[in-house]
């Protein structure tokens, strides 16, 4: 029997546009905050990296905390939508604050200012917004195919926004006067766009009534679950831990990719190539996402599609590394295109995997923790991205990087090669191992068979 459909096409597109809003903020932050702080404000890359790393300690607590709050929320708008809407205000204010560090402050005060604004953005407002956004996958539909479609559309917006942000930001900063004024103006423009599009996304969908969620899962219990119990349920679910590791590795890689602007400037000698390389990586992923629902349907699940994709991506990444050392830009771009296409299915169906993992908890414990379960996405994005930014800052500083220098030392060039060429390969191989063990769909099917559920 065909699954019930809950969503129209405009609901799916409206939901997906939420990642346009998110990446106006996070795309600017992860790709450009380091070079803004080192080359415009004049701060030390190693100290910045250390501050970012300490900021991530708060993130590890607030992710599950806000997920638990969302699970307990009752309002006319539902559980998640109020958090998604109102937290975006704080996101926008803090983004502008990060890129508007007062030059009148002393260096110590500038470090403190950055740390406070960055931590509020990541640990509080982005956490609340992003967990709420991700949770909607479980709260607005129970249809597995619709969940995959939502994830694919969402990440099409995400990748397209990142391509645009990485392609036009440097030029926009220059057009708005360069320096501190240029960065501040661009951050303000991105914040306004993010707020408007986020609001459109919030009001384009409606959450299912609580009683329908309960009926669909076979539970009729409104039992409140404490923060500590949520933590216990999450940590006892091996599939949650695997998905959290997937997100962390993915966004450590993304955070380290923030040195792309340094690589283009000092290794390839042309900072304008950043947009070209971003497009070569992300545009194939956008195209691949369009095929993800069909691939998942053809192979009767996400497991084979995701595992095969990451294994192939590891092979193609070898060509990227060889091209980097040869200085062969076409080989690098071609390898990046193929690797990006192969990793796109997992990017598109990951939210459906989280929903399946949440369903596994409901099956095995009878507990609903959708909000807390989706904290793995926010935790991975922020902790992974923060660790990646911290590592890149610390390694840049250790390599002897000199801000604004016409040329960098051989040790700095070698470090840039390691971070930009080798680290993505390491990350992809580790994720392929995770995908091999991530058999949550089979676990749910086995549970249903054992309990006579059709």
XYZ file of C-alpha atoms in Angstrom:
454
model
C 0.000 0.000 0.000
C 1.314 3.452 -0.938
C 2.390 5.666 1.952
C 0.172 8.603 2.816
C 1.443 11.918 1.430
C 1.503 14.923 3.742
C 3.202 17.665 1.722
C 2.675 19.680 -1.455
C 5.616 20.688 -3.633
C 5.602 24.218 -2.219
C 5.830 22.878 1.342
C 8.987 20.973 0.415
C 10.543 23.931 -1.399
C 9.563 26.315 1.388
C 11.089 24.000 3.966
C 14.263 23.623 1.907
C 14.713 27.392 1.640
C 15.493 27.402 5.350
C 18.991 26.210 4.495
C 19.446 29.228 2.234
C 18.891 31.345 5.328
C 21.165 29.187 7.476
C 24.030 29.279 4.997
C 23.879 33.012 4.445
C 25.008 33.054 8.063
C 27.123 29.944 8.438
C 28.651 30.029 4.965
C 30.046 33.494 5.608
C 31.188 32.526 9.091
C 33.038 29.306 8.231
C 34.609 30.446 4.956
C 35.697 33.982 5.774
C 35.860 34.674 9.513
C 39.491 33.564 9.788
C 40.834 35.728 6.970
C 38.728 38.676 8.210
C 40.175 38.355 11.703
C 43.791 37.836 10.610
C 44.115 40.163 7.622
C 41.587 42.921 8.467
C 41.432 43.054 12.264
C 45.031 41.897 12.708
C 44.450 39.104 15.220
C 46.653 36.024 15.619
C 45.405 32.879 13.841
C 46.569 30.577 16.644
C 44.768 32.539 19.356
C 41.622 32.697 17.221
C 41.755 28.944 16.727
C 42.118 28.384 20.463
C 39.154 30.662 21.250
C 37.000 28.854 18.702
C 37.966 25.523 20.228
C 36.968 26.654 23.736
C 33.726 28.071 22.352
C 32.833 24.583 21.142
C 32.775 23.248 24.716
C 29.571 25.242 25.277
C 28.114 23.875 22.036
C 28.352 20.298 23.202
C 25.980 21.102 26.080
C 23.524 23.453 24.395
C 22.741 21.178 21.436
C 21.008 18.505 23.511
C 19.673 21.156 25.930
C 17.781 22.993 23.172
C 16.687 19.707 21.613
C 15.129 18.767 24.946
C 13.419 22.186 25.201
C 11.942 21.749 21.731
C 10.589 18.332 22.712
C 8.806 19.952 25.682
C 7.446 22.963 23.779
C 3.701 23.379 23.217
C 2.387 26.314 21.184
C -0.055 27.166 18.420
C 2.862 27.022 15.990
C 3.958 23.605 17.240
C 7.153 22.441 18.894
C 9.905 23.519 16.530
C 8.663 26.435 14.428
C 8.696 29.079 17.210
C 12.336 28.291 17.993
C 13.292 28.394 14.323
C 11.609 31.781 13.849
C 12.749 33.727 16.901
C 16.277 32.340 17.248
C 17.071 33.736 13.802
C 16.895 37.267 15.208
C 19.843 36.482 17.472
C 21.666 34.782 14.596
C 21.464 37.898 12.452
C 22.544 40.294 15.206
C 25.504 38.128 16.200
C 26.667 37.623 12.597
C 26.947 41.374 12.105
C 28.667 41.674 15.491
C 31.324 39.099 14.557
C 32.188 41.016 11.379
C 32.066 44.431 13.059
C 34.801 44.207 15.694
C 35.531 47.801 16.801
C 39.001 48.974 15.786
C 39.041 51.269 18.830
C 39.315 48.293 21.184
C 42.645 46.953 22.349
C 43.736 43.528 21.138
C 42.683 41.744 24.337
C 39.254 43.385 24.191
C 38.923 42.447 20.514
C 39.614 38.795 21.304
C 37.030 38.917 24.116
C 34.478 40.670 21.880
C 34.925 38.038 19.160
C 34.682 35.143 21.626
C 31.419 36.411 23.153
C 29.738 37.183 19.808
C 30.919 33.931 18.223
C 29.810 31.813 21.189
C 26.371 33.440 21.359
C 25.909 32.872 17.636
C 26.969 29.229 17.723
C 26.040 27.912 21.154
C 22.728 29.720 21.606
C 20.967 31.149 18.573
C 22.221 28.944 15.725
C 21.739 25.888 17.924
C 18.092 26.690 18.661
C 17.352 27.623 15.049
C 19.084 24.688 13.397
C 17.829 21.939 15.706
C 14.280 23.242 15.305
C 14.704 23.344 11.528
C 16.080 19.805 11.355
C 13.382 18.478 13.714
C 10.664 19.530 11.276
C 11.625 16.557 9.104
C 9.972 14.309 11.694
C 7.251 16.733 12.759
C 5.596 17.663 9.448
C 5.505 14.272 7.698
C 5.675 10.564 8.464
C 6.288 9.639 4.818
C 9.796 8.245 4.283
C 10.024 9.350 0.639
C 8.920 12.876 1.541
C 11.623 13.018 4.204
C 14.272 12.105 1.622
C 12.857 14.699 -0.800
C 12.900 17.351 1.937
C 16.531 16.560 2.696
C 17.513 16.701 -0.967
C 15.767 20.027 -1.565
C 17.157 21.427 1.672
C 20.736 20.644 0.721
C 20.257 21.903 -2.820
C 19.548 25.275 -1.234
C 22.475 24.803 1.154
C 25.012 23.986 -1.534
C 23.740 26.596 -3.984
C 23.948 29.249 -1.259
C 27.485 28.198 -0.355
C 28.528 28.390 -4.001
C 27.146 31.917 -4.239
C 28.577 33.046 -0.895
C 32.055 31.747 -1.713
C 31.915 33.120 -5.259
C 30.738 36.672 -4.604
C 31.761 37.585 -1.061
C 35.312 38.770 -1.766
C 34.066 40.911 -4.663
C 31.234 42.355 -2.572
C 33.616 43.273 0.239
C 35.791 45.119 -2.280
C 32.800 46.863 -3.885
C 31.603 48.107 -0.502
C 34.906 49.774 0.249
C 37.040 46.861 1.398
C 38.518 46.461 4.848
C 36.373 46.558 7.969
C 33.611 48.590 6.297
C 33.274 46.101 3.449
C 33.030 43.067 5.738
C 30.542 44.798 8.039
C 28.283 45.798 5.137
C 28.315 42.343 3.565
C 27.492 40.705 6.915
C 24.541 43.080 7.350
C 23.188 42.289 3.861
C 23.511 38.537 4.413
C 21.791 38.851 7.802
C 18.774 40.642 6.292
C 18.435 38.001 3.566
C 18.749 35.232 6.159
C 16.014 36.681 8.367
C 13.498 37.125 5.534
C 14.048 33.696 3.968
C 13.988 31.955 7.361
C 10.566 33.497 8.074
C 9.284 32.311 4.685
C 10.486 28.791 5.492
C 8.816 28.785 8.925
C 5.415 29.794 7.565
C 5.532 27.487 4.530
C 4.920 24.352 6.628
C 2.752 23.213 9.525
C 3.557 20.606 12.130
C 1.321 17.565 12.457
C -1.030 17.605 15.458
C 0.576 15.941 18.516
C -2.091 13.248 18.592
C -1.315 12.314 14.979
C 2.388 11.976 15.742
C 1.508 9.712 18.642
C -0.939 7.643 16.621
C 1.493 7.165 13.775
C 4.153 5.847 16.127
C 1.799 3.725 18.118
C 2.262 5.784 21.264
C -0.385 7.787 23.058
C 1.753 9.052 25.879
C 2.593 12.696 26.548
C 5.222 11.746 29.111
C 7.774 14.475 29.693
C 11.378 13.398 29.319
C 14.107 15.048 31.360
C 17.330 16.416 29.916
C 19.377 13.643 31.547
C 17.030 10.944 30.264
C 17.253 12.416 26.756
C 21.040 12.281 27.012
C 20.894 8.657 28.134
C 18.582 7.695 25.270
C 20.810 9.427 22.729
C 24.060 7.942 23.985
C 22.559 4.451 24.098
C 21.532 4.675 20.428
C 24.569 3.628 18.384
C 23.055 4.994 15.189
C 22.765 8.466 16.734
C 26.458 8.317 17.645
C 27.370 7.270 14.097
C 25.376 10.102 12.540
C 26.869 12.593 15.012
C 30.332 11.360 13.980
C 29.352 11.748 10.307
C 28.317 15.358 10.893
C 31.393 16.186 12.946
C 33.778 14.776 10.330
C 31.896 16.489 7.506
C 32.021 19.878 9.189
C 35.569 19.532 10.484
C 36.377 19.191 6.798
C 34.188 22.213 6.018
C 35.856 24.246 8.774
C 39.321 23.410 7.508
C 38.153 24.215 3.974
C 37.954 27.788 5.250
C 41.665 27.975 4.441
C 40.661 27.655 0.780
C 41.061 31.410 0.343
C 44.630 31.108 1.691
C 45.344 28.150 -0.618
C 44.101 30.006 -3.686
C 46.063 33.128 -2.735
C 49.419 31.665 -1.724
C 49.628 28.267 -3.478
C 47.717 28.790 -6.733
C 48.343 32.543 -6.797
C 44.776 33.617 -7.617
C 42.181 34.199 -4.859
C 39.432 34.461 -7.506
C 39.774 30.694 -8.032
C 37.950 30.091 -4.742
C 34.595 30.531 -6.467
C 35.609 28.178 -9.291
C 36.707 25.440 -6.898
C 33.618 25.893 -4.748
C 31.433 25.543 -7.822
C 33.334 22.435 -8.968
C 32.696 20.777 -5.625
C 29.175 21.942 -4.867
C 27.386 22.208 -8.221
C 27.718 18.443 -8.890
C 26.310 17.861 -5.406
C 23.277 19.985 -6.273
C 22.787 17.915 -9.433
C 23.305 14.674 -7.513
C 20.730 15.684 -4.935
C 18.100 15.846 -7.670
C 18.668 12.125 -8.301
C 18.881 11.077 -4.651
C 15.174 10.261 -4.059
C 15.106 8.117 -7.215
C 18.329 6.315 -6.255
C 17.067 5.611 -2.736
C 13.818 4.263 -4.168
C 15.603 2.120 -6.778
C 17.986 0.547 -4.262
C 15.194 0.211 -1.676
C 16.936 2.244 0.977
C 19.777 4.612 1.737
C 22.464 2.160 2.868
C 23.892 0.974 -0.481
C 23.614 4.405 -2.086
C 25.515 6.181 0.698
C 28.236 3.550 1.151
C 28.948 3.225 -2.572
C 29.028 6.992 -2.986
C 31.659 7.562 -0.312
C 33.842 4.672 -1.502
C 33.875 6.144 -5.022
C 34.517 9.645 -3.666
C 37.659 8.384 -1.894
C 38.963 7.050 -5.220
C 38.326 10.327 -7.043
C 39.982 12.329 -4.258
C 43.288 10.665 -5.161
C 43.190 12.551 -8.456
C 42.581 15.802 -6.565
C 45.711 15.257 -4.456
C 47.852 14.366 -7.473
C 46.576 17.421 -9.333
C 47.395 19.635 -6.358
C 51.041 18.610 -6.247
C 51.343 18.833 -10.040
C 49.711 22.260 -10.108
C 47.214 20.778 -12.580
C 44.068 22.817 -11.958
C 41.873 20.994 -14.544
C 42.678 17.629 -12.886
C 41.839 19.063 -9.473
C 38.556 20.501 -10.707
C 37.555 17.314 -12.551
C 38.303 15.123 -9.539
C 36.380 17.498 -7.293
C 33.348 17.335 -9.600
C 33.254 13.530 -9.475
C 33.841 13.292 -5.718
C 31.170 15.900 -5.026
C 28.608 14.052 -7.129
C 29.311 10.784 -5.298
C 28.862 12.236 -1.807
C 25.624 14.042 -2.658
C 23.164 11.199 -1.850
C 24.245 11.046 1.802
C 23.966 14.815 2.020
C 20.402 14.625 0.739
C 19.131 11.695 2.771
C 20.871 12.317 6.098
C 17.784 13.919 7.640
C 15.762 10.871 6.652
C 18.416 8.728 8.351
C 18.073 10.801 11.518
C 14.304 10.360 11.352
C 14.840 6.609 10.991
C 17.158 6.728 13.995
C 14.497 8.597 15.970
C 11.958 5.970 14.897
C 14.364 3.305 16.180
C 14.336 4.944 19.617
C 10.522 5.042 19.589
C 10.397 1.373 18.604
C 12.858 0.167 21.221
C 11.985 2.467 24.141
C 8.584 4.024 23.386
C 10.111 7.488 23.956
C 9.750 10.509 21.652
C 12.907 12.648 21.527
C 12.776 14.053 17.984
C 14.184 17.435 19.001
C 17.064 15.946 20.971
C 17.696 13.380 18.222
C 18.142 16.093 15.612
C 20.703 17.809 17.845
C 23.296 15.640 16.095
C 23.035 17.887 13.032
C 23.520 21.121 14.958
C 26.192 19.567 17.168
C 28.082 18.292 14.148
C 27.795 21.534 12.197
C 29.009 23.717 15.033
C 31.403 21.417 16.857
C 32.820 20.032 13.631
C 33.046 23.443 11.986
C 34.532 24.935 15.131
C 37.137 22.202 15.482
C 37.983 22.584 11.806
C 38.388 26.354 12.140
C 40.410 25.881 15.324
C 42.708 23.333 13.702
C 43.238 25.520 10.644
C 44.037 28.556 12.794
C 46.447 26.676 15.042
C 48.197 24.957 12.134
C 48.465 28.203 10.170
C 50.059 29.899 13.153
C 52.394 26.956 13.806
C 53.514 26.961 10.162
C 54.706 30.565 10.420
C 51.936 32.251 8.428
C 52.444 36.016 8.062
C 49.211 37.957 7.497
C 49.239 40.070 4.338
C 52.664 38.890 3.143
C 53.196 38.718 -0.619
C 54.705 35.244 -0.241
C 54.616 32.635 2.508
C 57.354 30.312 3.746
C 57.792 26.746 2.505
C 56.464 25.414 5.828
C 53.249 27.420 5.406
C 52.811 26.186 1.827
C 53.306 22.581 2.969
C 50.722 23.066 5.717
C 48.222 24.544 3.268
C 48.754 21.541 0.989
C 48.089 19.144 3.861
C 44.913 20.902 4.989
C 43.431 21.512 1.550
C 44.522 18.328 -0.254
C 44.905 15.561 2.315
C 42.412 16.256 5.065
C 39.288 15.872 2.864
C 40.570 12.441 1.819
C 41.042 11.355 5.445
C 37.542 12.570 6.301
C 35.913 10.780 3.356
C 37.587 7.453 4.197
C 36.448 7.657 7.833
C 32.878 8.505 6.760
C 32.871 5.506 4.400
C 33.655 3.302 7.411
C 30.746 4.871 9.330
C 28.399 4.287 6.394
C 29.325 0.604 6.382
C 27.998 0.179 9.928
C 25.029 2.592 9.664
C 22.308 -0.031 9.145
C 19.422 1.674 10.944
C 16.906 0.914 8.179
C 17.589 -2.807 8.556
C 17.363 -2.516 12.353
C 13.899 -0.929 12.071
C 12.743 -3.542 9.562
C 14.034 -6.367 11.774
C 12.226 -4.908 14.811
C 8.979 -4.622 12.839
C 9.286 -8.206 11.629
C 9.983 -9.494 15.128
C 6.959 -7.655 16.547
C 4.557 -8.401 13.702
C 4.382 -4.780 12.518
C 3.530 -4.324 8.846
